[in-house]
mmCIF file of C-alpha atoms in Angstrom:
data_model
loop_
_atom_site.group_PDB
_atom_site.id
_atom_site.type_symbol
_atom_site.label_atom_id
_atom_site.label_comp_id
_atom_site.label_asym_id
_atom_site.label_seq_id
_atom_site.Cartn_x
_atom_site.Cartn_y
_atom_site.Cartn_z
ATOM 1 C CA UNK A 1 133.605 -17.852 -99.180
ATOM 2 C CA UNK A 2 130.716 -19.881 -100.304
ATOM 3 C CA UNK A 3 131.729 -23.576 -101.361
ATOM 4 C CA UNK A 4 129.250 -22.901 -104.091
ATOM 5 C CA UNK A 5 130.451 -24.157 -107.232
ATOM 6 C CA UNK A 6 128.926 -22.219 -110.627
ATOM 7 C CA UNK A 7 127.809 -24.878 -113.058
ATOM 8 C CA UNK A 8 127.387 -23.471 -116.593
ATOM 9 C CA UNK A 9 123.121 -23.664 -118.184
ATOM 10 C CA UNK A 10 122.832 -27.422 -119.959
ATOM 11 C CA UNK A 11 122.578 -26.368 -123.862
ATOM 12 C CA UNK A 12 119.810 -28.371 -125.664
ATOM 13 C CA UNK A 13 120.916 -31.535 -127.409
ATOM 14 C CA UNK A 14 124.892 -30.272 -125.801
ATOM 15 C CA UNK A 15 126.028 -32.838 -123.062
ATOM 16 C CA UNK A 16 128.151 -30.817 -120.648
ATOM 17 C CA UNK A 17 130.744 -33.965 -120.243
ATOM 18 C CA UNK A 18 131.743 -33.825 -123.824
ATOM 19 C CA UNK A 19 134.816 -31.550 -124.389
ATOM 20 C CA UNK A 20 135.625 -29.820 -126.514
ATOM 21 C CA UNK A 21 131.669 -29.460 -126.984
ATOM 22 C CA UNK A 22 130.544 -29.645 -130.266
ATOM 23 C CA UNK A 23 129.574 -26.384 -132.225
ATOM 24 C CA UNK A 24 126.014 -24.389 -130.895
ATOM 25 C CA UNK A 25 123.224 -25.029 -133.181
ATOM 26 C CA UNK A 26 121.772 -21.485 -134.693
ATOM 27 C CA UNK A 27 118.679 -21.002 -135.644
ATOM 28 C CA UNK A 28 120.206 -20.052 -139.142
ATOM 29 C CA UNK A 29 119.925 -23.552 -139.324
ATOM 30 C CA UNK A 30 116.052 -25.041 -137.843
ATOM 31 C CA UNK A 31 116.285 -27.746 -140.041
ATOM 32 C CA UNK A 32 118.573 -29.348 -137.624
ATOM 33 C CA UNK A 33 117.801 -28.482 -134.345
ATOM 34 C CA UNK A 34 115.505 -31.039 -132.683
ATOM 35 C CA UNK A 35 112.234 -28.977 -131.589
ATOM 36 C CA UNK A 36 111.849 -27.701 -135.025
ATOM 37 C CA UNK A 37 112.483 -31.675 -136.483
ATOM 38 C CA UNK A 38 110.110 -32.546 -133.813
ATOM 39 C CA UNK A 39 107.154 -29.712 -135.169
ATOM 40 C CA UNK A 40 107.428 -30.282 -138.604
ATOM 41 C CA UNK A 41 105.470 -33.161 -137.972
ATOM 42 C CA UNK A 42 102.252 -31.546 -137.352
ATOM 43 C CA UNK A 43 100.257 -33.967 -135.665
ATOM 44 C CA UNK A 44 102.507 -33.603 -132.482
ATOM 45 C CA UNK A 45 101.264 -30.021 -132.451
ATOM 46 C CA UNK A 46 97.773 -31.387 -132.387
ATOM 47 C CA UNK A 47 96.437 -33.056 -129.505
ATOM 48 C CA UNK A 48 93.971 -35.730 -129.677
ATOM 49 C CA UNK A 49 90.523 -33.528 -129.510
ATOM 50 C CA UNK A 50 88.358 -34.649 -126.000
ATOM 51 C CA UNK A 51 85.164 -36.739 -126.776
ATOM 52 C CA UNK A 52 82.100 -35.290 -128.087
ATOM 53 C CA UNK A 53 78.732 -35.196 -125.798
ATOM 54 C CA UNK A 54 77.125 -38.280 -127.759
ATOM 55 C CA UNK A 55 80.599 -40.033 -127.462
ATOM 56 C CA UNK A 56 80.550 -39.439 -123.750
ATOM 57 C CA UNK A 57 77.204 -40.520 -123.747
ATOM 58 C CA UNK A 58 77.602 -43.955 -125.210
ATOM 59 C CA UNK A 59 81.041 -44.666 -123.043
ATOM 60 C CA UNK A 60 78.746 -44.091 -120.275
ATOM 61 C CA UNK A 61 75.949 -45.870 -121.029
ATOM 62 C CA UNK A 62 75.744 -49.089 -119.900
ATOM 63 C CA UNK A 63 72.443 -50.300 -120.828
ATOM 64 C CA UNK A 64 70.518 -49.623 -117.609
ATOM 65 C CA UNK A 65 68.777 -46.093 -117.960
ATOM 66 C CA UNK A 66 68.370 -46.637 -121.419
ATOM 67 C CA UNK A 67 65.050 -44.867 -121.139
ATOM 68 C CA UNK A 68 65.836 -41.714 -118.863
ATOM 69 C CA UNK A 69 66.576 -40.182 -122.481
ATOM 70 C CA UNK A 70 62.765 -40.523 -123.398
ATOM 71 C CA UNK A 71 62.249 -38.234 -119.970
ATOM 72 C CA UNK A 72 64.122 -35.628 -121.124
ATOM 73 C CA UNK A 73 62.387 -32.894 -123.173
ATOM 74 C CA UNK A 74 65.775 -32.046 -125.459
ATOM 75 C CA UNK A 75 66.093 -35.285 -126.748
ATOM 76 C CA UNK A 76 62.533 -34.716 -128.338
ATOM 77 C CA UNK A 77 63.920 -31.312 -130.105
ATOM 78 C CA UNK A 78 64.963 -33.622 -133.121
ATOM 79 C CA UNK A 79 62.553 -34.151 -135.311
ATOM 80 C CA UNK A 80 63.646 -37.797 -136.086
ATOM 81 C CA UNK A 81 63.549 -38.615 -132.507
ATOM 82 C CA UNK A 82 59.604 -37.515 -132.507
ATOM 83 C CA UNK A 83 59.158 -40.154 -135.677
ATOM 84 C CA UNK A 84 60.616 -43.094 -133.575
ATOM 85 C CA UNK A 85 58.366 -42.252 -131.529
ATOM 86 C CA UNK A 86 55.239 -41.946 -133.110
ATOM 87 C CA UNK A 87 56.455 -45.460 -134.933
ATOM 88 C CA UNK A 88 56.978 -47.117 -131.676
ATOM 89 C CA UNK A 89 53.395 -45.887 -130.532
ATOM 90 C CA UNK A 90 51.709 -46.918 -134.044
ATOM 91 C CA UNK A 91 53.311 -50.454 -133.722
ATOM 92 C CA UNK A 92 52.727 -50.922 -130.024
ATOM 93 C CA UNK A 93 49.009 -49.863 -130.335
ATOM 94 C CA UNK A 94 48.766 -51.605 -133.635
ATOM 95 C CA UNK A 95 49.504 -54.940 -131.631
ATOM 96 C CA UNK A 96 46.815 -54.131 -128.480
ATOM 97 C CA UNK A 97 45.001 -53.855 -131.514
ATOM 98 C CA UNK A 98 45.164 -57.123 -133.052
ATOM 99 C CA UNK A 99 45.073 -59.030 -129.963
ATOM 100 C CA UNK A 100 41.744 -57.383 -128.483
ATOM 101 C CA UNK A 101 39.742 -57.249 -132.111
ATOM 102 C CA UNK A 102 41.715 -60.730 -133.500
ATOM 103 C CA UNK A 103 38.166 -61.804 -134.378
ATOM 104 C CA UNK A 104 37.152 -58.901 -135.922
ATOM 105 C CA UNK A 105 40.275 -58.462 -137.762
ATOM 106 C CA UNK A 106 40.033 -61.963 -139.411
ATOM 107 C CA UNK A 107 36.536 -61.652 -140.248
ATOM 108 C CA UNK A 108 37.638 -58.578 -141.512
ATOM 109 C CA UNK A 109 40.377 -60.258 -143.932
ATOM 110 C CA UNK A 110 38.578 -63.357 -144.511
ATOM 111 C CA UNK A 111 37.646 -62.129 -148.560
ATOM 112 C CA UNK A 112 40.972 -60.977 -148.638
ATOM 113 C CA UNK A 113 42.564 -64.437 -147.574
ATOM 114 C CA UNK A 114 40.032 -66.380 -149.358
ATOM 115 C CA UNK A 115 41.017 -65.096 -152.537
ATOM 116 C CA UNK A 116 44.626 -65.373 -152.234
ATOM 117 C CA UNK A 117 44.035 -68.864 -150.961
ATOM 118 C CA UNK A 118 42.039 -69.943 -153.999
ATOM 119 C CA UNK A 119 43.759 -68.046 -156.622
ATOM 120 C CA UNK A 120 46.512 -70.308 -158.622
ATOM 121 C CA UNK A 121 49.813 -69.322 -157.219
ATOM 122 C CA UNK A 122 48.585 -67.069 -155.137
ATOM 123 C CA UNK A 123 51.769 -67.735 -152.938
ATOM 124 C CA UNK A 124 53.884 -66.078 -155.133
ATOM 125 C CA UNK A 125 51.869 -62.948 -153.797
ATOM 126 C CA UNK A 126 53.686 -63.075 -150.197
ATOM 127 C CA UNK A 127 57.083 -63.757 -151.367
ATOM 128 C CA UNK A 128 57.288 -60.890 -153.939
ATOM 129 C CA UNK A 129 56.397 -58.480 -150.851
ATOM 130 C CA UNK A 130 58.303 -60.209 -148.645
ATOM 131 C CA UNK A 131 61.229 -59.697 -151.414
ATOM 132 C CA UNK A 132 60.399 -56.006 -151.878
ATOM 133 C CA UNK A 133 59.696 -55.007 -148.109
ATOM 134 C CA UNK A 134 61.996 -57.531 -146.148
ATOM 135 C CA UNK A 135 60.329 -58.956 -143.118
ATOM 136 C CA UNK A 136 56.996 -57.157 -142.661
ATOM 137 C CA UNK A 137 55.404 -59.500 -139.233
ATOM 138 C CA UNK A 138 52.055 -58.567 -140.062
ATOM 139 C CA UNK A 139 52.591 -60.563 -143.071
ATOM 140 C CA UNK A 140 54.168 -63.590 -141.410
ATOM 141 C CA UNK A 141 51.183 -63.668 -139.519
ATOM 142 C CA UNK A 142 49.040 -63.653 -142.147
ATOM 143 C CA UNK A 143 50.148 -66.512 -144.155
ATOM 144 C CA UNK A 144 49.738 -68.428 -141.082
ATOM 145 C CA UNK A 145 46.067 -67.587 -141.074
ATOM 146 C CA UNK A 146 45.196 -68.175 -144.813
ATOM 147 C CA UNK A 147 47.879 -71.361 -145.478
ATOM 148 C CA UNK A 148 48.461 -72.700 -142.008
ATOM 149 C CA UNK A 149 51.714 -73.841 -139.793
ATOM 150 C CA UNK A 150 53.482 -75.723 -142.704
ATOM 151 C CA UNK A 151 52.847 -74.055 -146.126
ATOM 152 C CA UNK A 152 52.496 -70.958 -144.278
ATOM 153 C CA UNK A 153 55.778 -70.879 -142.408
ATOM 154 C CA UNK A 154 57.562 -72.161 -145.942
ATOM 155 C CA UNK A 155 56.174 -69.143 -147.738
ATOM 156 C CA UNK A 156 57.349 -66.682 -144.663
ATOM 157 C CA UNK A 157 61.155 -68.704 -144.927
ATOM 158 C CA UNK A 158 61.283 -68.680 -148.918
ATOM 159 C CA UNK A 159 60.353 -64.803 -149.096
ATOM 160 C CA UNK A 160 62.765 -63.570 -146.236
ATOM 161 C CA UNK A 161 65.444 -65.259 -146.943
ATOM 162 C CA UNK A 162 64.673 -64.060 -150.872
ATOM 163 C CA UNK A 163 64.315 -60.349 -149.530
ATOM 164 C CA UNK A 164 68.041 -60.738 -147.692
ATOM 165 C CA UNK A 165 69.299 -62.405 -149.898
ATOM 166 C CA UNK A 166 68.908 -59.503 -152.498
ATOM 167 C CA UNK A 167 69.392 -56.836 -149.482
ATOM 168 C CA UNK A 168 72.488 -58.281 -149.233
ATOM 169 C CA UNK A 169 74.163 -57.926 -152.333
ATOM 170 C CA UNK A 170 72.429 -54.702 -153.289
ATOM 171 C CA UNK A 171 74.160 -52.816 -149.940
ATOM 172 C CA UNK A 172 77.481 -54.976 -150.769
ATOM 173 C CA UNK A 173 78.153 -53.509 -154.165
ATOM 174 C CA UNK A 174 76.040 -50.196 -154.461
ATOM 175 C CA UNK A 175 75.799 -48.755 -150.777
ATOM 176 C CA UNK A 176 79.288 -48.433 -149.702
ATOM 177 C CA UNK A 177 80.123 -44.978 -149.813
ATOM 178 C CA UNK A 178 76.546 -44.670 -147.683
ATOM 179 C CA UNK A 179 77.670 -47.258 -145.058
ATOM 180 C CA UNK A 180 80.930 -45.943 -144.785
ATOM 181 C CA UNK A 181 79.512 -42.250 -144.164
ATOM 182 C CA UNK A 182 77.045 -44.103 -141.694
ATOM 183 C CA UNK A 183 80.085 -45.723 -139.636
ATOM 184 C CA UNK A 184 81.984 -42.717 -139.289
ATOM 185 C CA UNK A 185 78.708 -40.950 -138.213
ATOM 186 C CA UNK A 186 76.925 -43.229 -135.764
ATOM 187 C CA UNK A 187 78.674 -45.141 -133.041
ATOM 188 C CA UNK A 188 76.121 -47.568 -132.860
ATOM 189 C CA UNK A 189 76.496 -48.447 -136.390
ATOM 190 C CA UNK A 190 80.397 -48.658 -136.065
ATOM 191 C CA UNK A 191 80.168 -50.851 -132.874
ATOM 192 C CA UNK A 192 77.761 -53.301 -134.103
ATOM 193 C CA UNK A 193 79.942 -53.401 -137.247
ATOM 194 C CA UNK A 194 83.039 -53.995 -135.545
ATOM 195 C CA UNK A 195 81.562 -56.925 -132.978
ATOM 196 C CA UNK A 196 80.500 -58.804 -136.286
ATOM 197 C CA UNK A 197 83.819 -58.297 -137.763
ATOM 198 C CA UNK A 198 85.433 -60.020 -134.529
ATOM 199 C CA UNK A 199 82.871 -62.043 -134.164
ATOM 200 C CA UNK A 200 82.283 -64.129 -137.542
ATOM 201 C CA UNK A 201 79.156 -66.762 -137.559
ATOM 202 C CA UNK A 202 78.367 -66.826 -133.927
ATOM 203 C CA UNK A 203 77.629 -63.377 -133.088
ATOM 204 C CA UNK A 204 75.976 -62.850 -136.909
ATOM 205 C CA UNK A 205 73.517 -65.778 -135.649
ATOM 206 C CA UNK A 206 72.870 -63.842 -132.099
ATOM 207 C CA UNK A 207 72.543 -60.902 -133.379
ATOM 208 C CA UNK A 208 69.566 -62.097 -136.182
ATOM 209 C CA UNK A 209 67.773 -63.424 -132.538
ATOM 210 C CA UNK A 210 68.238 -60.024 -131.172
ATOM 211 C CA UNK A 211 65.772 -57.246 -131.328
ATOM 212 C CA UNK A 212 67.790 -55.780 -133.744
ATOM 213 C CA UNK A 213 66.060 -55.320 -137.075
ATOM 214 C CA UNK A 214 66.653 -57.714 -139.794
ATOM 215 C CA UNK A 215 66.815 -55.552 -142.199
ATOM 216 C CA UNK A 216 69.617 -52.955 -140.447
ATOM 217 C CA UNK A 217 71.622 -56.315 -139.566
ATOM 218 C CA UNK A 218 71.739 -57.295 -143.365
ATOM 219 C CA UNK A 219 72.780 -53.697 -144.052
ATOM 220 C CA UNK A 220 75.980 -54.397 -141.518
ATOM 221 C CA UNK A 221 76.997 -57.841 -142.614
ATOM 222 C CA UNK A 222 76.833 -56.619 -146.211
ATOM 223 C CA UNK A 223 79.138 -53.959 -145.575
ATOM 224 C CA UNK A 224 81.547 -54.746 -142.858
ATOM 225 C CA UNK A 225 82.870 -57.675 -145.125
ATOM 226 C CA UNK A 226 80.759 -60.748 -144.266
ATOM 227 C CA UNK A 227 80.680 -63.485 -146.550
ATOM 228 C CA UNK A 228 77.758 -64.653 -148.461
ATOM 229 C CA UNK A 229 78.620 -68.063 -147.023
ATOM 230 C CA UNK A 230 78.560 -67.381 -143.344
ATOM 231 C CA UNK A 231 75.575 -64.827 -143.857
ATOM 232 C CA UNK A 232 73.414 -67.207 -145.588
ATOM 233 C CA UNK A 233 73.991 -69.703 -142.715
ATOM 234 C CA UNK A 234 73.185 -67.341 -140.380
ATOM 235 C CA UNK A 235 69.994 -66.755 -142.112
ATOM 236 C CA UNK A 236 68.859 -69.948 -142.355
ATOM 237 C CA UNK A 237 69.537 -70.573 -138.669
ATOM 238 C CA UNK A 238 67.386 -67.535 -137.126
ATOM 239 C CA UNK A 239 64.628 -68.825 -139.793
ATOM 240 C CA UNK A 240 62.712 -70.054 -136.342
ATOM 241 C CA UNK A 241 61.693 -66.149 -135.256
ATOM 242 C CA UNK A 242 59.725 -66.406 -138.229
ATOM 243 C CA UNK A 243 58.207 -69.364 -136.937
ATOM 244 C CA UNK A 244 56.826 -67.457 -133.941
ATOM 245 C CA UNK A 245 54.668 -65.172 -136.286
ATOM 246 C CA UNK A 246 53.131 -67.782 -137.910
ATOM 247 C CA UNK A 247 51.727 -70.071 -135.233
ATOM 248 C CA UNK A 248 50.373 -66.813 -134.162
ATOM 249 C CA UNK A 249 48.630 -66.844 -137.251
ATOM 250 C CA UNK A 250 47.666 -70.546 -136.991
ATOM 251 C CA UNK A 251 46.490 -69.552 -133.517
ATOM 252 C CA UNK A 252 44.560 -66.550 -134.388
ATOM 253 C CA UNK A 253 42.694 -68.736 -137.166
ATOM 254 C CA UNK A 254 41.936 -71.687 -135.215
ATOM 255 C CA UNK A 255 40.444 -69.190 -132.386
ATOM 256 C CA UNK A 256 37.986 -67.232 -134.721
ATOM 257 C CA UNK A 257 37.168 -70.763 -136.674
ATOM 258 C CA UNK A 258 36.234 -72.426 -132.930
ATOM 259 C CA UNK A 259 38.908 -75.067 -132.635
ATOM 260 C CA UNK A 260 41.246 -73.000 -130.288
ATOM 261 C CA UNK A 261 41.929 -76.122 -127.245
ATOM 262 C CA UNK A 262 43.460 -75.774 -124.510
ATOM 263 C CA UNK A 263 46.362 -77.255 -125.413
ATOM 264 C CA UNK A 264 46.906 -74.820 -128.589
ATOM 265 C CA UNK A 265 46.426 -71.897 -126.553
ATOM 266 C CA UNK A 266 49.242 -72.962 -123.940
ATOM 267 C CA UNK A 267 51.718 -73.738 -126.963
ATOM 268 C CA UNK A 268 50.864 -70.191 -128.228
ATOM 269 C CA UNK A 269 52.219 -68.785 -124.903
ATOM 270 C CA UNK A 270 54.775 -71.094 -124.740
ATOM 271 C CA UNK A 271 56.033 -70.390 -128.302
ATOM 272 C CA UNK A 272 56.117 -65.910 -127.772
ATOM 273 C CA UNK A 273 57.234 -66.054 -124.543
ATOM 274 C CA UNK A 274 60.484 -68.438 -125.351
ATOM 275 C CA UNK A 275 60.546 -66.076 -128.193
ATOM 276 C CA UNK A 276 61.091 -62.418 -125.624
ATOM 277 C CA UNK A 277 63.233 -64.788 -123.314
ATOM 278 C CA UNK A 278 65.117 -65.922 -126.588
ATOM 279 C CA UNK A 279 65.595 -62.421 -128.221
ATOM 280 C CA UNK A 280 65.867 -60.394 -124.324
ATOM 281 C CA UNK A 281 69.105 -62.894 -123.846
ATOM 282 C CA UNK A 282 70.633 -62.239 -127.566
ATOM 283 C CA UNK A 283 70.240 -58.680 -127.014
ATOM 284 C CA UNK A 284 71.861 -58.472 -123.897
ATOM 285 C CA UNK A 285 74.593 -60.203 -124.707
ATOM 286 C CA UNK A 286 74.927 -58.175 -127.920
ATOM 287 C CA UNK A 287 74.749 -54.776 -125.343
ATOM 288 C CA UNK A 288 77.785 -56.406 -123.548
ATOM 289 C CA UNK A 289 79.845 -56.964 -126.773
ATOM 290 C CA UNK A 290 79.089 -53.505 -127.910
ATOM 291 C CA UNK A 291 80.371 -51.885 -124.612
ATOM 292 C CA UNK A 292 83.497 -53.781 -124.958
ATOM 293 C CA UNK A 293 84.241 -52.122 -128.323
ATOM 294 C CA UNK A 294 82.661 -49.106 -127.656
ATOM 295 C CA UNK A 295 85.854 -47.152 -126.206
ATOM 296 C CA UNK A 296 88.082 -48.161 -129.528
ATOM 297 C CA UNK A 297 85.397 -46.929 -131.559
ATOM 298 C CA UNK A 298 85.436 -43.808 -129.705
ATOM 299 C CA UNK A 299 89.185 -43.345 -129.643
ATOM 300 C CA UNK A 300 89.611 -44.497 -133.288
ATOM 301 C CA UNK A 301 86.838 -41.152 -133.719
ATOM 302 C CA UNK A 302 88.745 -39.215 -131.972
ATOM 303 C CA UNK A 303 92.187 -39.985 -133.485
ATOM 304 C CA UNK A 304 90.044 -39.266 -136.984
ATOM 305 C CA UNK A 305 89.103 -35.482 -136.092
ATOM 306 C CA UNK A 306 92.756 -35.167 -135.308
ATOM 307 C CA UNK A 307 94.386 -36.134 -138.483
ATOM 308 C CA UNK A 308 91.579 -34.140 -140.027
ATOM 309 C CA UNK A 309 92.744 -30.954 -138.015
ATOM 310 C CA UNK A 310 96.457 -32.073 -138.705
ATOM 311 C CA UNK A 311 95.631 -31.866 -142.652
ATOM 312 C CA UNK A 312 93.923 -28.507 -142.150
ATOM 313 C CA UNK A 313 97.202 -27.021 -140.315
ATOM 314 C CA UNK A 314 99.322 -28.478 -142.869
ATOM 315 C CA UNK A 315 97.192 -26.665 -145.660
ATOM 316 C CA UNK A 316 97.357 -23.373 -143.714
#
């Protein structure tokens, strides 16, 4: 005969060395047995949902082939994808522009800037658009051809920091339901916002030197709880890439007025080309901070579809 011993099926939450054992469980009574404890909360029934394409996109991404996206003929499907680019062109061409024709642009605006020069607080003209339109360049460069280096360059500081200023506390109090929609929409967005959260002064002040706009920065300190203090500071400390556009300015007048030396025209190319080096470094230290916090972001996403599936099986 077999020495083959017959060992009686293990019953669920019933250890076989207890005896007597204790009473079976019945499903007359789920409420006590452990798989149906263990179901009635519904999120275990739920699994956390896989990434979405554009989630997978930006855990991938790491900066390099950035512009492989432009090759591909989907990713111009989008309507607001063709604007970006058809702004980028404008801008890019508008700048050939104004470097090739500087004299014939000045000439051009010569009435124009006499008249604002001559007219009795005729600054005040600057800083109201500066106020209403944030930090337009082609402005900045402008006051540095009708008021020069010094008047110029206070004009350019007074109105931006004016126009965030009042950015600032308008997206603080009235624009929260909008940023909040915004973060849970675009990982960008919720990246950069949760870097600056982490980050406090010092990555507020890189960020203002990155080639991130001004305007979309003020948006995200406003909203991911910055305070005024630290953003003002931060503000005042970047006020130097204003600088840049108005020695160009300066530089563009003294060319088309005859007194561009030597020595201006080197400081010119000293001045935008510390300027890309400047901004190029900010902005890649900014990419690294945002892949760091990227995959959170993306989980934390995740995690939000599945309570949102969890409270649509609950309702059911």
């Amino acid at each position: 005969m077999s020495s083959y011993s017959y060992v009686p099926a293990v019953q669920y939450g019933v250890q076989p060395d207890v005896y007597p054992p204790p009473p079976p469980v019945y499903m007359s009574d789920p409420g006590q047995h452990p798989l149906t404890q263990y179901a009635d909360n519904c999120a275990n029934l739920v699994r956390t949902p896989s990434p979405t394409p554009s989630e997978i996109e930006a855990l991938n991404d790491d900066g390099s082939n950035w512009w492989r996206k432009y090759l591909d003929p989907g990713y111009w499907k989008d309507w607001k994808h063709i604007l970006q680019g058809l702004v980028i062109v404008l801008l890019v061409g508008f700048i050939i522009a104004f470097y090739i024709f500087n004299d014939q642009i000045v000439n051009a605006l010569q009435p124009a800037i006499n008249w604002m020069k001559n007219l009795h607080l005729g600054w005040l003209i600057p800083i109201g658009i500066f106020i209403v339109i944030s930090f337009p360049p082609i402005l900045a460069i402008l006051c540095g051809l009708v008021w020069g280096i010094g008047i110029g360059f206070a004009i350019v500081a007074a109105g931006g920091l004016l126009g965030e200023i009042a950015n600032f506390f308008t997206f603080k109090y009235s624009c929260k339901a909008r940023s909040a929609k915004l973060e849970a929409t675009s990982i960008f967005y919720a990246s950069l916002s949760q870097i600056v959260k982490q980050g406090g002064l010092k990555i507020a002040l890189i960020v203002r030197y990155s080639a991130v706009p001004s305007h979309f920065t003020t948006v995200v300190f406003a909203t991911c709880g910055m305070s005024f203090t630290t953003f003002i500071i931060a503000a005042v400390l970047s006020l130097p890439k204003m600088l840049v556009h108005v020695f160009i300015g300066v530089s563009l007048s003294a060319s088309n007025a005859g007194n561009d030396s030597k020595r201006l025209r080197i400081l010119n190319i000293v001045v935008v080309i510390a300027f890309v080096i400047i901004t190029i470094v900010a902005m890649k230290y900014i990419k690294k901070r945002l892949a760091e916090v990227t995959p959170a972001v993306v989980y934390a996403r995740r995690k939000a579809r599945q309570i949102k599936e969890t409270t649509s099986l609950s309702s059911v």
